[in-house]
Every structure is written in C-alpha cells, then in structure tokens.
Short mmCIF file of C-alpha atoms in Angstrom, two decimals:
data_model
loop_
_atom_site.label_atom_id
_atom_site.label_comp_id
_atom_site.label_asym_id
_atom_site.label_seq_id
_atom_site.Cartn_x
_atom_site.Cartn_y
_atom_site.Cartn_z
CA MET Z 11 61.58 155.48 117.99
CA PRO Z 12 59.51 154.05 120.88
CA GLY Z 13 59.79 150.36 121.56
CA GLU Z 14 57.10 147.73 121.20
CA ARG Z 15 55.14 147.08 124.38
CA VAL Z 16 54.30 143.40 124.83
CA SER Z 17 52.64 141.33 127.56
CA GLY Z 18 52.61 143.11 130.89
CA ASN Z 19 55.09 145.97 130.98
CA VAL Z 20 57.84 144.58 128.72
CA VAL Z 21 59.17 147.00 126.09
CA VAL Z 22 61.44 146.09 123.15
CA GLU Z 23 63.66 148.81 121.68
CA GLU Z 24 66.77 149.25 119.59
CA CYS Z 25 70.13 149.58 121.33
CA LEU Z 26 72.13 152.09 119.31
CA SER Z 27 75.26 152.15 121.47
CA GLY Z 28 76.45 148.58 120.86
CA PRO Z 29 76.53 145.42 122.97
CA ALA Z 30 79.11 146.79 125.43
CA SER Z 31 76.48 149.23 126.72
CA LEU Z 32 74.41 146.27 127.97
CA VAL Z 33 77.15 144.68 130.09
CA SER Z 34 76.26 146.27 133.43
CA GLU Z 35 72.55 145.59 132.91
CA TRP Z 36 73.34 141.98 131.95
CA GLU Z 37 75.29 141.50 135.17
CA ALA Z 38 72.51 143.03 137.27
CA SER Z 39 69.68 141.15 135.52
CA GLY Z 40 70.79 137.64 136.41
CA LEU Z 41 70.61 136.51 132.78
CA GLY Z 42 74.27 135.53 132.99
CA THR Z 43 73.54 133.06 135.78
CA ARG Z 44 71.16 131.07 133.58
CA ALA Z 45 72.13 128.09 131.45
CA TYR Z 46 73.13 130.20 128.45
CA PRO Z 47 76.57 129.76 126.85
CA PRO Z 48 78.98 132.49 127.97
CA PHE Z 49 79.40 133.43 124.29
CA LEU Z 50 76.09 135.32 124.62
CA HIS Z 51 77.52 137.73 127.21
CA PRO Z 52 77.30 141.24 125.67
CA GLY Z 53 81.00 141.76 126.40
CA TYR Z 54 81.93 138.68 124.39
CA VAL Z 55 79.70 139.77 121.50
CA ASP Z 56 81.27 143.23 121.64
CA LEU Z 57 84.74 141.67 121.53
CA TRP Z 58 83.82 139.78 118.35
CA ALA Z 59 82.44 142.95 116.77
CA ARG Z 60 85.63 144.89 117.54
CA TYR Z 61 87.95 142.25 116.08
CA LEU Z 62 85.88 140.79 113.24
CA GLY Z 63 82.86 142.99 112.64
CA ALA Z 64 84.37 145.80 110.59
CA SER Z 65 82.13 145.12 107.59
CA ALA Z 66 78.99 144.44 109.63
CA ARG Z 67 76.31 146.88 110.72
CA LEU Z 68 75.32 146.01 114.27
CA ARG Z 69 71.59 145.62 114.91
CA ILE Z 70 70.75 145.06 118.57
CA LEU Z 71 67.39 144.95 120.31
CA SER Z 72 66.88 144.88 124.07
CA ALA Z 73 63.79 143.96 126.06
CA ARG Z 74 63.09 145.52 129.46
CA ARG Z 75 60.49 144.96 132.13
CA ASP Z 76 60.02 147.88 134.51
CA GLY Z 77 63.30 149.25 133.19
CA GLN Z 78 65.29 146.07 133.87
CA LEU Z 79 66.91 144.05 131.07
CA VAL Z 80 65.03 140.78 130.45
CA GLY Z 81 66.43 139.82 127.04
CA TYR Z 82 68.36 140.95 123.99
CA ILE Z 83 69.23 139.87 120.47
CA PRO Z 84 72.67 140.67 119.00
CA LEU Z 85 72.23 140.89 115.22
CA MET Z 86 74.34 142.25 112.39
CA GLU Z 87 73.49 143.27 108.85
CA THR Z 88 75.95 141.98 106.25
CA PRO Z 89 76.05 141.87 102.43
CA ASP Z 90 74.82 138.68 100.78
CA SER Z 91 73.35 137.54 97.48
CA VAL Z 92 70.47 135.55 96.06
CA GLY Z 93 71.50 134.56 92.58
CA ARG Z 94 72.68 137.77 90.92
CA LEU Z 95 70.87 139.97 93.39
CA HIS Z 96 73.02 141.63 96.04
CA VAL Z 97 70.99 142.02 99.21
CA ALA Z 98 71.39 142.78 102.90
CA CYS Z 99 71.23 139.82 105.27
CA LEU Z 100 70.44 139.76 108.98
CA ARG Z 101 72.53 137.35 111.09
CA PHE Z 102 73.42 136.80 114.69
CA ILE Z 103 76.59 138.75 115.48
CA GLY Z 104 79.52 136.42 114.95
CA ASN Z 105 77.45 133.61 113.45
CA ASN Z 106 78.69 133.37 109.87
CA VAL Z 107 78.07 129.61 109.54
CA GLY Z 108 81.52 128.10 109.38
CA HIS Z 109 83.89 131.08 109.45
CA PRO Z 110 86.86 130.96 111.85
CA GLY Z 111 86.01 132.62 115.14
CA ASP Z 112 82.27 132.07 114.73
CA ILE Z 113 80.03 132.32 117.81
CA LEU Z 114 78.60 128.82 117.51
CA TYR Z 115 75.75 128.76 120.02
CA ALA Z 116 73.60 131.64 118.80
CA ASP Z 117 70.37 132.27 120.69
CA ILE Z 118 68.23 134.95 122.31
CA PRO Z 119 68.83 134.98 126.07
CA ALA Z 120 65.66 136.01 127.88
CA ALA Z 121 64.02 135.85 131.29
CA ASP Z 122 60.62 134.27 131.92
CA PRO Z 123 58.21 134.15 130.24
CA ARG Z 124 60.95 133.38 127.74
CA ARG Z 125 58.80 132.40 124.78
CA GLU Z 126 56.79 135.61 124.89
CA ILE Z 127 59.89 137.80 125.21
CA VAL Z 128 61.73 135.98 122.39
CA ALA Z 129 58.67 136.30 120.14
CA ALA Z 130 58.36 140.01 120.87
CA ILE Z 131 62.03 140.63 120.10
CA LEU Z 132 61.87 138.76 116.79
CA ARG Z 133 58.60 140.43 115.74
CA HIS Z 134 60.07 143.83 116.48
CA ALA Z 135 63.20 143.01 114.46
CA ARG Z 136 61.10 142.01 111.48
CA SER Z 137 58.83 145.05 111.61
CA LYS Z 138 61.58 147.58 112.34
CA TRP Z 139 64.25 146.46 109.87
CA ARG Z 140 63.14 145.78 106.30
CA VAL Z 141 66.04 143.43 105.61
CA PRO Z 142 65.16 141.11 102.69
CA LYS Z 143 67.12 138.07 103.88
CA TRP Z 144 67.61 136.48 107.29
CA ASP Z 145 70.19 133.78 108.00
CA LEU Z 146 70.23 132.97 111.71
CA GLY Z 147 72.55 130.02 111.25
CA TYR Z 148 72.20 126.71 113.08
CA LEU Z 149 69.91 126.94 116.09
CA ASP Z 150 69.20 124.49 118.89
CA PRO Z 151 65.85 122.89 117.95
CA ARG Z 152 64.92 122.82 121.67
CA SER Z 153 65.17 126.60 121.95
CA PRO Z 154 62.06 128.74 121.46
CA THR Z 155 64.23 130.99 119.29
CA CYS Z 156 64.42 128.26 116.65
CA GLU Z 157 60.69 127.53 116.56
CA ILE Z 158 59.55 131.15 116.65
CA ALA Z 159 62.05 132.31 114.01
CA ARG Z 160 61.06 129.45 111.73
CA ASP Z 161 57.38 130.39 111.97
CA LEU Z 162 58.06 134.12 111.63
CA LEU Z 163 60.11 133.59 108.46
CA ASP Z 164 57.67 130.99 107.10
CA VAL Z 165 60.39 128.35 106.75
CA ARG Z 166 58.60 125.39 105.18
CA ASP Z 167 59.47 121.71 104.94
CA GLU Z 168 60.88 122.12 101.44
CA ASP Z 169 63.13 124.93 102.71
CA ARG Z 170 64.43 122.75 105.55
CA ARG Z 171 65.22 119.94 103.11
CA PHE Z 172 67.26 122.33 100.98
CA LEU Z 173 69.26 123.63 103.95
CA ALA Z 174 71.03 120.67 105.53
CA ALA Z 175 71.05 120.53 109.32
CA GLN Z 176 74.35 120.52 111.20
CA PRO Z 177 75.02 117.85 113.85
CA TYR Z 178 75.98 119.40 117.19
CA VAL Z 179 77.59 116.84 119.47
CA SER Z 180 77.26 116.58 123.24
CA LEU Z 181 78.43 114.11 125.86
CA ASP Z 182 76.44 113.52 129.04
CA LEU Z 183 78.21 112.39 132.21
CA PRO Z 184 75.34 111.67 134.62
CA GLY Z 185 77.19 109.10 136.71
CA GLY Z 186 80.71 110.47 136.84
CA TRP Z 187 83.97 109.07 135.48
CA ASP Z 188 83.60 105.42 136.54
CA ALA Z 189 80.10 105.14 135.10
CA TYR Z 190 81.23 106.83 131.90
CA LEU Z 191 84.21 104.51 131.46
CA GLU Z 192 82.09 101.44 132.16
CA ALA Z 193 79.58 102.47 129.47
CA LEU Z 194 82.28 102.48 126.78
CA SER Z 195 83.01 99.40 124.72
CA ALA Z 196 85.75 97.07 125.92
CA ARG Z 197 87.69 97.89 122.77
CA THR Z 198 87.56 101.63 123.44
CA ARG Z 199 88.74 101.18 127.03
CA LYS Z 200 91.56 98.92 125.84
CA ASN Z 201 92.68 101.43 123.20
CA PHE Z 202 92.67 104.23 125.76
CA ARG Z 203 94.84 102.30 128.19
CA ARG Z 204 97.15 101.25 125.38
CA SER Z 205 97.63 104.87 124.30
CA VAL Z 206 98.34 105.95 127.87
CA ALA Z 207 100.87 103.15 128.30
CA ALA Z 208 102.63 103.97 125.02
CA LEU Z 209 102.88 107.69 125.74
CA SER Z 210 103.89 107.11 129.36
CA GLY Z 211 106.70 104.90 128.10
CA MET Z 212 108.19 107.97 126.41
CA GLY Z 213 108.18 110.20 129.49
CA GLU Z 214 106.02 111.73 132.19
CA LEU Z 215 102.44 112.11 130.92
CA ARG Z 216 100.16 114.56 132.68
CA LEU Z 217 97.14 116.79 132.21
CA HIS Z 218 97.83 120.49 132.67
CA VAL Z 219 95.01 122.96 133.30
CA HIS Z 220 95.72 126.69 132.97
CA ARG Z 221 95.68 128.92 136.03
CA THR Z 222 95.59 132.52 134.71
CA PRO Z 223 94.11 134.51 131.78
CA GLU Z 224 97.58 134.89 130.29
CA GLU Z 225 98.23 131.17 130.48
CA ALA Z 226 94.87 130.45 128.83
CA ALA Z 227 95.75 132.87 126.03
CA ARG Z 228 99.19 131.27 125.65
CA ARG Z 229 97.61 127.84 125.28
CA VAL Z 230 95.41 129.12 122.46
CA GLU Z 231 98.47 130.59 120.74
CA GLU Z 232 100.31 127.25 121.13
CA LEU Z 233 97.33 125.39 119.70
CA ILE Z 234 97.20 127.63 116.63
CA ARG Z 235 100.96 127.38 116.05
CA ASN Z 236 100.75 123.61 116.25
CA HIS Z 237 97.95 123.62 113.69
CA ASP Z 238 100.02 125.80 111.36
CA ARG Z 239 102.99 123.51 111.76
CA TRP Z 240 101.12 120.47 110.48
CA TRP Z 241 98.56 121.87 108.07
CA ARG Z 242 100.31 124.78 106.32
CA GLY Z 243 99.82 124.50 102.57
CA THR Z 244 96.78 122.20 102.86
CA SER Z 245 93.02 122.75 102.69
CA ARG Z 246 92.97 122.87 106.51
CA ALA Z 247 95.50 125.68 106.77
CA ASN Z 248 92.90 128.42 107.31
CA TRP Z 249 90.76 126.66 109.91
CA PHE Z 250 91.66 129.35 112.46
CA GLY Z 251 91.32 132.19 109.98
CA ASP Z 252 93.41 135.27 109.37
CA ALA Z 253 95.35 137.38 111.86
CA ALA Z 254 92.19 139.15 113.07
CA ALA Z 255 90.35 135.88 113.77
CA ARG Z 256 93.34 134.47 115.64
CA ALA Z 257 93.74 137.64 117.67
CA PHE Z 258 90.05 137.40 118.59
CA LEU Z 259 90.40 133.79 119.76
CA VAL Z 260 93.29 134.77 122.02
CA ALA Z 261 91.48 137.85 123.36
CA ALA Z 262 88.31 135.81 123.92
CA ALA Z 263 90.26 133.32 126.04
CA ARG Z 264 91.52 136.17 128.23
CA PHE Z 265 88.05 137.70 128.49
CA LEU Z 266 86.29 134.49 129.55
CA GLU Z 267 89.06 133.34 131.88
CA ALA Z 268 88.98 136.69 133.68
CA ARG Z 269 85.33 135.87 134.38
CA GLY Z 270 86.15 132.33 135.52
CA GLU Z 271 84.43 130.91 132.44
CA TYR Z 272 87.26 129.40 130.41
CA LEU Z 273 89.24 126.17 130.49
CA ALA Z 274 92.45 125.42 128.62
CA PHE Z 275 93.71 121.84 128.80
CA ALA Z 276 97.02 120.50 127.55
CA LEU Z 277 98.32 116.94 127.58
CA GLU Z 278 102.02 117.25 128.35
CA LEU Z 279 104.82 114.78 127.77
CA ASP Z 280 107.85 115.61 129.90
CA GLY Z 281 106.52 119.13 130.24
CA SER Z 282 105.93 119.73 126.51
CA PRO Z 283 102.34 119.96 125.21
CA ILE Z 284 101.32 117.34 122.64
CA ALA Z 285 97.55 117.95 122.57
CA TRP Z 286 95.24 120.86 123.39
CA SER Z 287 91.56 121.45 124.12
CA THR Z 288 90.20 124.88 125.03
CA GLY Z 289 86.73 126.22 125.54
CA ALA Z 290 84.20 128.00 127.72
CA PHE Z 291 82.86 126.75 131.03
CA HIS Z 292 79.54 127.76 132.57
CA ASP Z 293 76.71 126.29 134.64
CA GLY Z 294 78.34 122.85 134.89
CA ARG Z 295 79.05 122.58 131.15
CA TYR Z 296 82.25 122.66 129.14
CA TYR Z 297 81.88 124.13 125.64
CA GLU Z 298 84.84 122.79 123.69
CA GLN Z 299 85.94 125.26 121.01
CA LEU Z 300 89.45 124.50 119.80
CA VAL Z 301 91.40 121.24 119.62
CA SER Z 302 94.73 120.22 118.12
CA PHE Z 303 97.46 117.64 118.63
CA ASP Z 304 101.10 117.09 117.74
CA ARG Z 305 101.07 114.65 114.83
CA THR Z 306 104.52 113.40 115.81
CA HIS Z 307 102.65 111.20 118.30
CA GLY Z 308 99.59 110.66 116.10
CA ILE Z 309 99.87 106.86 116.16
CA HIS Z 310 99.10 106.97 119.90
CA SER Z 311 96.02 109.22 119.57
CA PRO Z 312 97.11 112.06 121.88
CA GLY Z 313 94.01 114.13 121.03
CA THR Z 314 91.61 111.39 122.09
CA THR Z 315 93.78 110.57 125.11
CA LEU Z 316 93.59 114.21 126.21
CA SER Z 317 89.82 114.08 125.81
CA PHE Z 318 89.61 111.12 128.18
CA TYR Z 319 91.80 112.92 130.71
CA LEU Z 320 89.71 116.09 130.62
CA ILE Z 321 86.48 114.08 130.86
CA ARG Z 322 87.81 112.52 134.07
CA TYR Z 323 88.93 115.92 135.35
CA LEU Z 324 85.54 117.52 134.64
CA SER Z 325 83.40 114.62 135.89
CA GLU Z 326 85.30 114.55 139.19
CA ARG Z 327 84.35 118.21 139.62
CA GLY Z 328 80.66 117.69 139.06
CA VAL Z 329 80.44 118.53 135.36
CA ARG Z 330 77.66 116.50 133.79
CA ARG Z 331 77.70 117.66 130.17
CA ILE Z 332 80.31 118.51 127.55
CA GLU Z 333 79.28 120.37 124.40
CA MET Z 334 81.61 119.34 121.57
CA GLY Z 335 80.25 121.69 118.95
CA PRO Z 336 79.30 121.14 115.30
CA GLY Z 337 80.45 118.18 113.25
CA LEU Z 338 80.67 114.49 114.10
CA ASP Z 339 84.13 112.96 113.69
CA GLN Z 340 85.97 109.84 114.83
CA ARG Z 341 87.19 111.37 118.09
CA LYS Z 342 83.72 112.49 119.15
CA THR Z 343 82.26 109.12 118.18
CA THR Z 344 84.94 107.25 120.14
CA LEU Z 345 84.20 109.34 123.22
CA GLY Z 346 80.51 108.47 123.02
CA GLY Z 347 79.23 111.83 121.82
CA ARG Z 348 75.63 112.07 120.65
CA ALA Z 349 74.63 114.28 117.74
CA THR Z 350 71.56 116.52 117.68
CA PRO Z 351 70.70 118.01 114.26
CA TYR Z 352 70.58 121.81 114.47
CA PRO Z 353 68.45 123.20 111.61
CA ARG Z 354 69.68 126.20 109.69
CA ILE Z 355 67.11 128.97 109.92
CA GLU Z 356 67.23 131.01 106.74
CA GLY Z 357 64.27 132.88 105.34
CA TYR Z 358 62.93 135.86 103.45
CA PRO Z 359 60.30 137.95 105.25
CA GLY Z 360 59.27 139.89 102.14
CA TRP Z 361 59.31 140.05 98.35
CA LEU Z 362 62.51 138.02 97.97
CA ARG Z 363 60.91 134.83 99.29
CA ARG Z 364 59.29 133.87 95.99
CA ILE Z 365 62.50 134.42 94.01
CA ALA Z 366 64.51 132.34 96.47
CA ARG Z 367 62.04 129.45 96.32
CA VAL Z 368 62.01 129.47 92.52
CA ARG Z 369 65.80 129.27 92.55
CA ARG Z 370 65.73 126.39 95.01
CA THR Z 371 63.20 124.53 92.88
CA ILE Z 372 65.42 124.94 89.83
CA ALA Z 373 68.47 123.83 91.81
CA LYS Z 374 66.71 120.69 93.07
CA ARG Z 375 65.62 119.78 89.55
CA GLY Z 376 69.18 120.25 88.37
CA MET Z 377 70.49 117.91 91.07
CA ARG Z 378 68.00 115.24 90.03
CA GLY Z 379 68.70 115.61 86.35
#
C-alpha cells in the first residue's frame, strides 16, 4: 500500500520487516545523534521484541524525505479488554506501563519539522490500522507526540482525570558537583558524609564503573541476584520479571555498552559490591534504569551514597542532567530530584470511545458512593 505524502516530499509507510531493518538508515540519518533516549534506537526496540514480544504483533511506520529516514514509530498490537469486551490495543513497543523490562521513554523520534512529521505518522497509524483502543503509556508532556496523540484520540479533561499521571523524576546539574552539593540542605550533606565515614570505617570504599560490555552485563546480573536475595517471597520479588525479562535486561546492557551508551556503577566495599545503579547514557544525560543495594548495610544508606558518588562522577565529566525514571521515592527526594507529571495517553479512535466513557462515568460514581 502506498504511503501518505505529507508536507514537501515526506512519505509515511508501513515497515513490514521489523525494527532491525531500520538500523542502517537510523545510523545514516543522524536521528541517533539527537537528544532522544537510546532506548528508541531500532536495534534496541528489536531486541525487546525478540525477548519479550512473542505475543505482540509489531506495527511500525517509517517516514522518509527524498528516500532518507526522517522518523519512525515502533508500535505493537496486543490483546486488551474494556469491561467484558476483548479488543486489540495499540501500544509503543515495549511500553506496557509498569511491566519489568518496559521501555520507559516512549516517543516518536523525528527530524525537523518534527511536529509535522509526528502528526503525519500518527494520522497514518490511525487511518491505516482500525485498532479500537490505543494506550501509548506515559508520555513527556513537552513532546509533540504527547500533544498530537491526545488531540488525535480526543482525550478530554475527564479522561485525563481518570488516568492518573506518573511522576518522572530528573536531576539537573547546571553548575557541577560543588554547586550541586552546596544547594543541598545542611542535613543532607551531613547525612552523606556520615554514611561515607561509617562505610569507610568497615573497609576501602570506592566507586567502580564498568569497562566492557561483559562487565556491564555482569553488573546487571549481580544487581538482579541481590534483589532476589532480599525480596524473594515478598510483593517486590517480581520487580525484574521472569527469565525472559531478565535475559533482556542483560542483553540490553551489552547492546548499549557496545555502542558506548551504557553505564554500570557499583559502590564497592573492600572489592565487594554493596550497591548498584545501571542505565543508558546519551547526549550528556544518564538514564538510570536499575538500582539495588545490599540490605546488610542498609542502616548506612549505601544506595543513596552510591547515587552521590555517581552524581560527582557524572558532573565532573560534563553531564548536566540525570533522568531517574518514573516514581518519586525517598532516595530521589533526598538527591534533589524534581518530578514532572507524565500523562497517560489512552484513547479510543472509533466506536469503543462511547462505551469506555460510560464505564468511566459509572466507575467514578461508584468511587464517590
């Protein structure tokens, strides 16, 4: 089927051969050099699909100008329900809203004029695929993808009130380590120094940063084993998912590190890790994905102490922003993280919209009564 021609000579069409087929075009287009999270690289999306997408039907659109890739959207069609109705749902690949291994920073990467290209891609998706439900997950409200998708799906104020936003936390480091430390409260600085002194009194305390893809993968495996050690048999036991999700996290670390876009930190005490933080690195930003700490030393806050160490490490190397991901907890608050509400964009482009809104109205009345 021919693609949709939009402004100028940009054409949007379906990519039937999967995200891996776009890798060479992505590299040549320069899209990967922009300030998009490395999770949007077609190779990363393809990796997720191979490990975790067995039940999903991939739906990918690409946009080209004069034959060159200028944007793409990696979507998947999965089963869902609205009440007793079983329906198909369109989502970003890997964005299942809270499942282990989720791709958390979903978006449509596009060249300029970005808004026009994003709009064309989304319009083509709606007209080409008659999928009754869309759930694009939590989107950055500053991205044109969020605004355009909300308008296209007719997401109204009452819909947004029903779907709670998710706080995504970031930490800006405009003035480097000294300025960051000075901006913290005296109590926070005192607690940090106290934790360092207590841990240093037990042995040699140091920050270790991985050097190879295999070491990055090993750190992820250590982190997961530590989590299992402390949380097995509790409600937190499955935070890192099943064997497939864990294998994906390890493979993803190797993939990104091979591209120079991954960081794996460990706080070591006499050579043994007691806290971990791993994530992607791109365009002067660190995207923290996984954290854990050895609860043997919990009284001395090794997880927060590691965070301070990695903040110093990153700020001394010119990093000016750390993305801490969804959810605001005590550690992120202590570090000075700021939360931005990411709205959940869920809508119904056709006949199902009225049924869904009736159900929401009934649900709201039930909560009041």
